[in-house]
Amino acid sequence: MNAVLQPSACFHCGLPVPGGSSWHVTIDDVPRAMCCPGCEAVAQTIVDIGQSAYYRERDEYAVNAAGATMVPPELRLYSNDDAQFARDASSCEATLSVEGIRCAACVWLIERQLTRLPGVQAASLNVATERLYVRWSRAQCEPGDILQAVRQVGYTAYPYDAVRHGERLQKASKTLGRQLFVAGLSMMQVMMYVAPAYLAAEDGTLDDGMASLMRWASLLLTLPAICYSAMPFFQGAWASLRARTLGMDVPVALGILAAFFGSVVATFTGRGEVYYDSATMFIFLLLCSRYFELQARRKAASALERLQHALPASASLMAGFPDNRATSLVPAGSLAVGDVILVKPGEAIAADSVIIEGTSALDLSLLTGESAAQRRKTGERVPGGAINASAALILRVLKPARESTLSDLLKLIERAGSGKPQIAQWADKVAAWFVLGLLLFAVAVFAFWSWHDPSQAWPVAIAVLVVSCPCALSLATPTALAAATDSLLRRGVLIVQPHVLETLHRATHIVFDKTGTLTLGRPVLRQTEGLGGMTEDASLQVAAALEAGSAHPLAQAILLAAGEQARAHAEHLQEVQGQGLEGIVDGVRYRLGNAAFVAALAGPPLGDTAVGMQGMTPLYLGTQGRWLTRFLLSDALRPEAREVVAYFQRRGKQVVLLSGDQEALTQSVATELGIHTACGECLPDEKLDFVQQLQATGAVVAMVGDGINDAAVLSGADVSFAMGSGAALAQAHADTVLLSSQLVSVLDTAKTAARSMRIIRENLGWATLYNLTAIPAAALGYLNPWLSGVGMAASSAVVIANALRLRKV
């Protein structure tokens, strides 16, 4: 039987709906009013997971604040059996969006709460993206238990949805903006009363009655800032105390309350100093700092957010193709392998597909970091998430949307930021102990001044609480790492593991695979030698005519070298498997292939056919009775390989080449690049053994590879890079994926790592120096409360501004 629901009550929890409320959720096609964003988020989630029947069948409202210790029944709707939580037979995982993140202390508090929950195997909250990654045991824990645990410390969590997450962030930004406006208005109005009072007090022209009136007016003007603008600090402090921890909002809240209530007592008794100006200024400046921090986190996470929104929600399905070209709009998630879709210019491709009609330029910048559009024609594959930049395309779906290239990339991103490097963990631990030490120090300072000069005890204690900056200490590392990660992602480098920048900066050995890493992984024409009777350009055009219809890698190298020039047409082509091609071009019979094959037409070879061929594959062109040209092809070095190797060598790092190719080829590449340590013909386990032997001597090893045979060594290295064009298995075991497939991205990452570590050290040094200077100054009475507020806000702003320098490309 349905509950009797009051029309003016929240449809979810039954509490009164505030006047002018804009919160609502459409349930069974009817807009339902909600009393707060928390109820709105939970109700929307219930609808999204297809459990609207909960509202039709319930016999009472959901638990509200009156029963906060109970587990709300709507959280029990989530089950380990839901596909969105599946991981393997024994465990589940999820990425949740968390509301109410205020600073890095919130991260520590939530992670600490979850790690205490039975069955939770891992919990990590990314402060930049406000997303929580959790892994838990199926047997010991349910999703509802995790959501309830987060709820108990004052936050709301729900399964991540890019659209809802974006809307919530926008709403949170607007709320913080309103609180900042109210605090600024209160501060300015209070200063209008306080400034004249200070000036009049100096020359004795302010009588007691007027002084009392100004105090009462200041009290009334301070109330909006205390009751509304300062709520984020009070809520954060209360959440910390409920969890029996000392978060960074605790000293802030105590400083605000001490200044305010000390002033209230002085106002009522008419004795002592008032600090309304200090309290309002402190709230305003700290909200400014928090607002800048919020914007910094948004900017640092912007590249990730762009990827989250890149996959389209719908697609134009051509169900009757080719007989009927009519389209119908369907959810992208419903596309199946073999479906035919139409993608118009400007639209994103919903799933990995093959072009069956049309030619267009594709924008792959979100996938590879490469800004230049790439041409694709009929028969070529296109990745999901690419944007059609010019002409309409008809595509046949090769993979469902959930398995597209961009979806796989997003799964890697879910791993990104799911942990903290050692330097961040150190900062968090120091900040947590810092708060406890600060509170004890403030009590000691208050006791000393109560004995030495009681009139100064209260303002000095307030100044100590206000001037301290645990926020700057805790923000120093995560803000810098988030900014650096965003900058690299925009350049086609996906940081999957949190320790990459720190470990790469410490690396002593850089180990490269050869094929596909230092080299292009495909043959190119390196040298053309005329053997008589035909120019090199003419020979190349004849060879291209013979190879025009071949998909062989050597043929593609010849065609690439010949370019798009007008080619002659080859007739009567015959291919002899493993030897070469024979055909007629402009009435002349030619053979292109190995020496023995061409010799049957051209006659005995001229000289030693092995001369000058070390590490290269020869192709000969000949005609009746004549040898014409020798083409030498090999796997060419990447253009940036020398620059990358030289950079690491200049930095004092040992560069090593490990390859499964022949020893002679490996040594040839090593010599060309100036690499002194090289090993060829290495099996996968031998590569891993080599790296482990280096690690046993104390080396910190960075590995760069691309093949399936590199998966083991990529996993075993201290930090690893996989080429984006390489094997998926290699990418799955790497700490970093080079989406652009350009080796220079390793160099970019190394340079960014060096800058990041320098800026992190600068931030930590600044926060430490500031606190070591400002706290003693406040304790000795040299700083009053309002000046302390300026110092704290400025300290956080300096740290954030310094970290955002890493976003510059």
CSV table of C-alpha atoms in Angstrom, one decimal, residues 142-417:
chain,number,residue,atom,x,y,z
A,142,GLU,CA,27.4,-4.6,-1.0
A,143,PRO,CA,27.3,-1.4,-3.0
A,144,GLY,CA,24.8,0.0,-0.5
A,145,ASP,CA,27.2,-0.5,2.3
A,146,ILE,CA,29.8,1.7,0.5
A,147,LEU,CA,27.3,4.4,-0.3
A,148,GLN,CA,26.1,4.4,3.3
A,149,ALA,CA,29.7,4.6,4.7
A,150,VAL,CA,30.3,7.7,2.6
A,151,ARG,CA,27.0,9.2,3.7
A,152,GLN,CA,28.0,8.7,7.4
A,153,VAL,CA,30.9,11.1,7.1
A,154,GLY,CA,28.7,13.8,5.5
A,155,TYR,CA,29.1,13.2,1.8
A,156,THR,CA,26.8,11.8,-1.0
A,157,ALA,CA,28.0,9.3,-3.5
A,158,TYR,CA,26.4,7.7,-6.5
A,159,PRO,CA,27.5,5.7,-9.6
A,160,TYR,CA,29.4,8.0,-11.9
A,161,ASP,CA,27.4,9.6,-14.8
A,162,ALA,CA,29.2,12.2,-16.9
A,163,VAL,CA,26.1,14.4,-17.5
A,164,ARG,CA,24.9,14.4,-13.9
A,165,HIS,CA,28.4,14.9,-12.6
A,166,GLY,CA,28.8,17.9,-14.8
A,167,GLU,CA,25.5,19.4,-13.7
A,168,ARG,CA,26.4,18.8,-10.1
A,169,LEU,CA,29.8,20.5,-10.5
A,170,GLN,CA,28.1,23.5,-12.1
A,171,LYS,CA,25.5,23.7,-9.2
A,172,ALA,CA,28.3,23.4,-6.6
A,173,SER,CA,30.2,26.2,-8.3
A,174,LYS,CA,27.2,28.5,-8.3
A,175,THR,CA,26.5,27.8,-4.6
A,176,LEU,CA,30.1,28.6,-3.7
A,177,GLY,CA,29.8,31.8,-5.8
A,178,ARG,CA,26.7,32.9,-3.8
A,179,GLN,CA,28.5,32.1,-0.5
A,180,LEU,CA,31.5,34.1,-1.6
A,181,PHE,CA,29.2,37.1,-2.6
A,182,VAL,CA,27.4,37.1,0.7
A,183,ALA,CA,30.7,36.9,2.6
A,184,GLY,CA,32.2,39.8,0.6
A,185,LEU,CA,29.1,41.9,1.1
A,186,SER,CA,29.1,41.3,4.8
A,187,MET,CA,32.8,42.0,5.0
A,188,MET,CA,32.4,45.4,3.2
A,189,GLN,CA,29.4,46.4,5.3
A,190,VAL,CA,31.2,45.5,8.6
A,191,MET,CA,34.3,47.4,7.5
A,192,MET,CA,32.1,50.5,7.0
A,193,TYR,CA,31.3,50.5,10.7
A,194,VAL,CA,34.6,49.2,12.0
A,195,ALA,CA,36.9,51.7,10.2
A,196,PRO,CA,35.3,54.8,11.6
A,197,ALA,CA,35.2,53.2,15.0
A,198,TYR,CA,39.0,52.6,14.9
A,199,LEU,CA,39.7,56.1,13.8
A,200,ALA,CA,37.4,57.7,16.4
A,201,ALA,CA,38.7,55.5,19.2
A,202,GLU,CA,42.2,56.9,18.6
A,203,ASP,CA,41.2,60.5,19.2
A,204,GLY,CA,38.6,59.8,21.8
A,205,THR,CA,35.6,61.2,19.9
A,206,LEU,CA,33.6,58.0,20.0
A,207,ASP,CA,31.2,57.8,23.0
A,208,ASP,CA,30.2,54.5,24.5
A,209,GLY,CA,26.6,54.6,23.2
A,210,MET,CA,27.8,55.0,19.6
A,211,ALA,CA,30.5,52.3,20.0
A,212,SER,CA,27.8,49.9,21.3
A,213,LEU,CA,25.5,50.7,18.4
A,214,MET,CA,28.3,50.0,15.9
A,215,ARG,CA,29.0,46.7,17.6
A,216,TRP,CA,25.4,45.6,17.4
A,217,ALA,CA,25.2,46.7,13.8
A,218,SER,CA,28.4,44.7,13.0
A,219,LEU,CA,27.0,41.7,14.8
A,220,LEU,CA,23.8,41.7,12.6
A,221,LEU,CA,25.9,42.2,9.4
A,222,THR,CA,28.2,39.3,10.4
A,223,LEU,CA,25.4,36.8,10.9
A,224,PRO,CA,24.8,36.1,7.1
A,225,ALA,CA,28.5,35.3,6.7
A,226,ILE,CA,28.5,33.0,9.7
A,227,CYS,CA,25.2,31.3,9.1
A,228,TYR,CA,25.5,30.9,5.3
A,229,SER,CA,28.9,31.6,3.9
A,230,ALA,CA,30.9,29.7,6.6
A,231,MET,CA,28.7,26.6,6.4
A,232,PRO,CA,31.2,24.6,4.2
A,233,PHE,CA,33.8,24.9,6.9
A,234,PHE,CA,31.4,24.0,9.7
A,235,GLN,CA,30.1,21.0,7.7
A,236,GLY,CA,33.6,19.8,7.0
A,237,ALA,CA,34.7,20.2,10.6
A,238,TRP,CA,31.6,18.4,11.9
A,239,ALA,CA,32.1,15.5,9.4
A,240,SER,CA,35.7,15.1,10.6
A,241,LEU,CA,34.7,15.1,14.3
A,242,ARG,CA,31.9,12.6,13.6
A,243,ALA,CA,34.5,10.3,12.1
A,244,ARG,CA,36.8,11.0,15.1
A,245,THR,CA,39.5,12.6,13.0
A,246,LEU,CA,41.0,16.1,12.8
A,247,GLY,CA,40.5,17.4,9.3
A,248,MET,CA,41.8,20.7,8.0
A,249,ASP,CA,38.4,22.4,8.4
A,250,VAL,CA,38.6,21.9,12.2
A,251,PRO,CA,41.1,24.7,13.0
A,252,VAL,CA,39.4,26.9,10.4
A,253,ALA,CA,35.9,26.4,12.0
A,254,LEU,CA,37.4,26.9,15.5
A,255,GLY,CA,39.0,30.1,14.4
A,256,ILE,CA,35.8,31.5,12.9
A,257,LEU,CA,33.7,30.5,15.9
A,258,ALA,CA,36.2,31.8,18.4
A,259,ALA,CA,36.4,35.2,16.7
A,260,PHE,CA,32.6,35.4,16.4
A,261,PHE,CA,31.5,34.2,19.8
A,262,GLY,CA,34.3,36.2,21.5
A,263,SER,CA,32.9,39.2,19.8
A,264,VAL,CA,29.3,38.3,20.7
A,265,VAL,CA,30.3,38.1,24.4
A,266,ALA,CA,32.1,41.5,24.2
A,267,THR,CA,29.0,43.0,22.5
A,268,PHE,CA,26.6,41.8,25.2
A,269,THR,CA,28.9,42.7,28.1
A,270,GLY,CA,30.3,45.9,26.6
A,271,ARG,CA,33.9,44.9,27.6
A,272,GLY,CA,36.7,43.6,25.4
A,273,GLU,CA,37.5,43.7,21.7
A,274,VAL,CA,35.3,42.6,18.9
A,275,TYR,CA,36.6,40.8,15.8
A,276,TYR,CA,33.6,40.9,13.4
A,277,ASP,CA,35.8,42.5,10.7
A,278,SER,CA,38.4,39.8,11.2
A,279,ALA,CA,35.8,37.0,11.1
A,280,THR,CA,34.0,38.2,7.9
A,281,MET,CA,37.3,39.0,6.2
A,282,PHE,CA,38.7,35.6,7.1
A,283,ILE,CA,35.5,33.8,5.7
A,284,PHE,CA,35.7,35.9,2.5
A,285,LEU,CA,39.4,35.3,1.9
A,286,LEU,CA,39.2,31.6,2.7
A,287,LEU,CA,36.2,31.2,0.3
A,288,CYS,CA,38.2,33.1,-2.3
A,289,SER,CA,41.0,30.6,-1.9
A,290,ARG,CA,38.5,27.7,-2.0
A,291,TYR,CA,36.9,29.1,-5.1
A,292,PHE,CA,40.3,29.4,-6.9
A,293,GLU,CA,41.1,25.8,-5.7
A,294,LEU,CA,37.8,24.6,-7.1
A,295,GLN,CA,38.5,26.3,-10.5
A,296,ALA,CA,42.0,24.8,-10.5
A,297,ARG,CA,40.6,21.3,-9.9
A,298,ARG,CA,38.1,21.9,-12.7
A,299,LYS,CA,40.9,23.0,-15.1
A,300,ALA,CA,43.1,20.2,-14.0
A,301,ALA,CA,40.4,17.6,-14.8
A,302,SER,CA,39.2,19.3,-18.0
A,303,ALA,CA,40.9,16.9,-20.4
A,304,LEU,CA,39.3,13.9,-18.6
A,305,GLU,CA,35.9,15.6,-18.6
A,306,ARG,CA,36.2,16.2,-22.3
A,307,LEU,CA,36.8,12.5,-22.9
A,308,GLN,CA,33.9,11.5,-20.6
A,309,HIS,CA,31.5,13.6,-22.8
A,310,ALA,CA,33.0,12.6,-26.1
A,311,LEU,CA,31.1,9.4,-26.7
A,312,PRO,CA,27.6,10.3,-28.1
A,313,ALA,CA,24.5,9.1,-26.3
A,314,SER,CA,22.7,8.3,-29.6
A,315,ALA,CA,23.4,7.2,-33.2
A,316,SER,CA,21.5,7.3,-36.5
A,317,LEU,CA,20.7,3.7,-37.3
A,318,MET,CA,20.1,2.7,-41.0
A,319,ALA,CA,18.1,-0.5,-40.3
A,320,GLY,CA,17.1,-1.1,-43.9
A,321,PHE,CA,20.5,-0.4,-45.6
A,322,PRO,CA,21.2,-0.7,-48.5
A,323,ASP,CA,17.6,-1.0,-49.8
A,324,ASN,CA,16.3,1.7,-47.5
A,325,ARG,CA,18.4,4.7,-46.4
A,326,ALA,CA,16.0,6.0,-43.8
A,327,THR,CA,17.5,6.6,-40.3
A,328,SER,CA,16.2,6.3,-36.8
A,329,LEU,CA,17.7,7.7,-33.6
A,330,VAL,CA,18.7,4.9,-31.2
A,331,PRO,CA,20.7,4.9,-28.0
A,332,ALA,CA,24.4,4.3,-28.7
A,333,GLY,CA,24.5,1.6,-26.2
A,334,SER,CA,22.0,-0.5,-28.1
A,335,LEU,CA,24.2,-0.7,-31.3
A,336,ALA,CA,25.3,-4.3,-32.2
A,337,VAL,CA,28.0,-5.7,-34.4
A,338,GLY,CA,26.9,-5.4,-38.0
A,339,ASP,CA,24.6,-2.4,-37.6
A,340,VAL,CA,24.9,0.3,-40.2
A,341,ILE,CA,24.9,3.9,-39.0
A,342,LEU,CA,25.1,7.3,-40.6
A,343,VAL,CA,27.5,9.9,-39.1
A,344,LYS,CA,27.0,13.4,-40.3
A,345,PRO,CA,29.7,16.1,-40.3
A,346,GLY,CA,30.3,17.4,-36.8
A,347,GLU,CA,29.0,14.3,-35.1
A,348,ALA,CA,31.1,11.8,-33.0
A,349,ILE,CA,31.3,8.2,-34.1
A,350,ALA,CA,29.5,6.1,-31.5
A,351,ALA,CA,31.4,2.8,-31.9
A,352,ASP,CA,34.4,1.3,-33.6
A,353,SER,CA,33.4,0.9,-37.3
A,354,VAL,CA,34.5,0.4,-40.9
A,355,ILE,CA,33.6,2.9,-43.6
A,356,ILE,CA,31.3,1.3,-46.2
A,357,GLU,CA,30.5,4.5,-48.1
A,358,GLY,CA,32.1,7.9,-48.1
A,359,THR,CA,35.4,9.7,-47.6
A,360,SER,CA,36.0,12.3,-44.8
A,361,ALA,CA,38.5,13.9,-42.5
A,362,LEU,CA,38.4,12.7,-38.9
A,363,ASP,CA,39.3,14.7,-35.8
A,364,LEU,CA,41.2,12.2,-33.5
A,365,SER,CA,42.6,14.8,-31.1
A,366,LEU,CA,40.7,13.4,-28.1
A,367,LEU,CA,42.1,9.9,-28.8
A,368,THR,CA,45.7,10.7,-29.8
A,369,GLY,CA,46.4,14.3,-29.0
A,370,GLU,CA,47.1,15.0,-32.7
A,371,SER,CA,45.3,18.2,-33.8
A,372,ALA,CA,45.5,17.6,-37.5
A,373,ALA,CA,42.5,15.9,-39.1
A,374,GLN,CA,43.2,12.5,-40.8
A,375,ARG,CA,41.6,11.3,-44.1
A,376,ARG,CA,39.7,8.1,-44.0
A,377,LYS,CA,38.1,6.4,-47.0
A,378,THR,CA,35.9,3.4,-47.8
A,379,GLY,CA,37.2,0.2,-46.3
A,380,GLU,CA,39.2,1.8,-43.5
A,381,ARG,CA,38.5,1.4,-39.9
A,382,VAL,CA,37.6,4.3,-37.6
A,383,PRO,CA,37.6,4.4,-33.8
A,384,GLY,CA,34.7,5.2,-31.6
A,385,GLY,CA,35.0,8.7,-30.2
A,386,ALA,CA,36.5,10.2,-33.4
A,387,ILE,CA,34.6,13.3,-34.8
A,388,ASN,CA,33.6,13.4,-38.4
A,389,ALA,CA,35.0,16.7,-39.6
A,390,SER,CA,33.8,17.1,-43.2
A,391,ALA,CA,31.6,14.7,-45.2
A,392,ALA,CA,28.8,12.3,-44.2
A,393,LEU,CA,29.9,8.7,-43.7
A,394,ILE,CA,28.0,5.4,-43.7
A,395,LEU,CA,29.7,2.9,-41.3
A,396,ARG,CA,29.3,-0.7,-40.3
A,397,VAL,CA,29.7,-1.3,-36.5
A,398,LEU,CA,32.6,-3.6,-35.6
A,399,LYS,CA,32.3,-3.5,-31.8
A,400,PRO,CA,29.5,-2.4,-29.4
A,401,ALA,CA,29.8,1.1,-28.0
A,402,ARG,CA,30.9,-0.2,-24.7
A,403,GLU,CA,33.9,-1.8,-26.3
A,404,SER,CA,35.0,1.1,-28.5
A,405,THR,CA,38.4,2.6,-28.6
A,406,LEU,CA,37.3,5.6,-26.5
A,407,SER,CA,35.5,3.3,-24.0
A,408,ASP,CA,38.7,1.3,-23.6
A,409,LEU,CA,40.5,4.6,-23.1
A,410,LEU,CA,38.0,5.7,-20.5
A,411,LYS,CA,38.4,2.4,-18.6
A,412,LEU,CA,42.2,3.2,-18.5
A,413,ILE,CA,41.3,6.6,-17.2
A,414,GLU,CA,39.2,5.1,-14.4
A,415,ARG,CA,42.5,3.6,-13.2
A,416,ALA,CA,44.2,7.0,-13.6
A,417,GLY,CA,44.3,8.9,-10.3
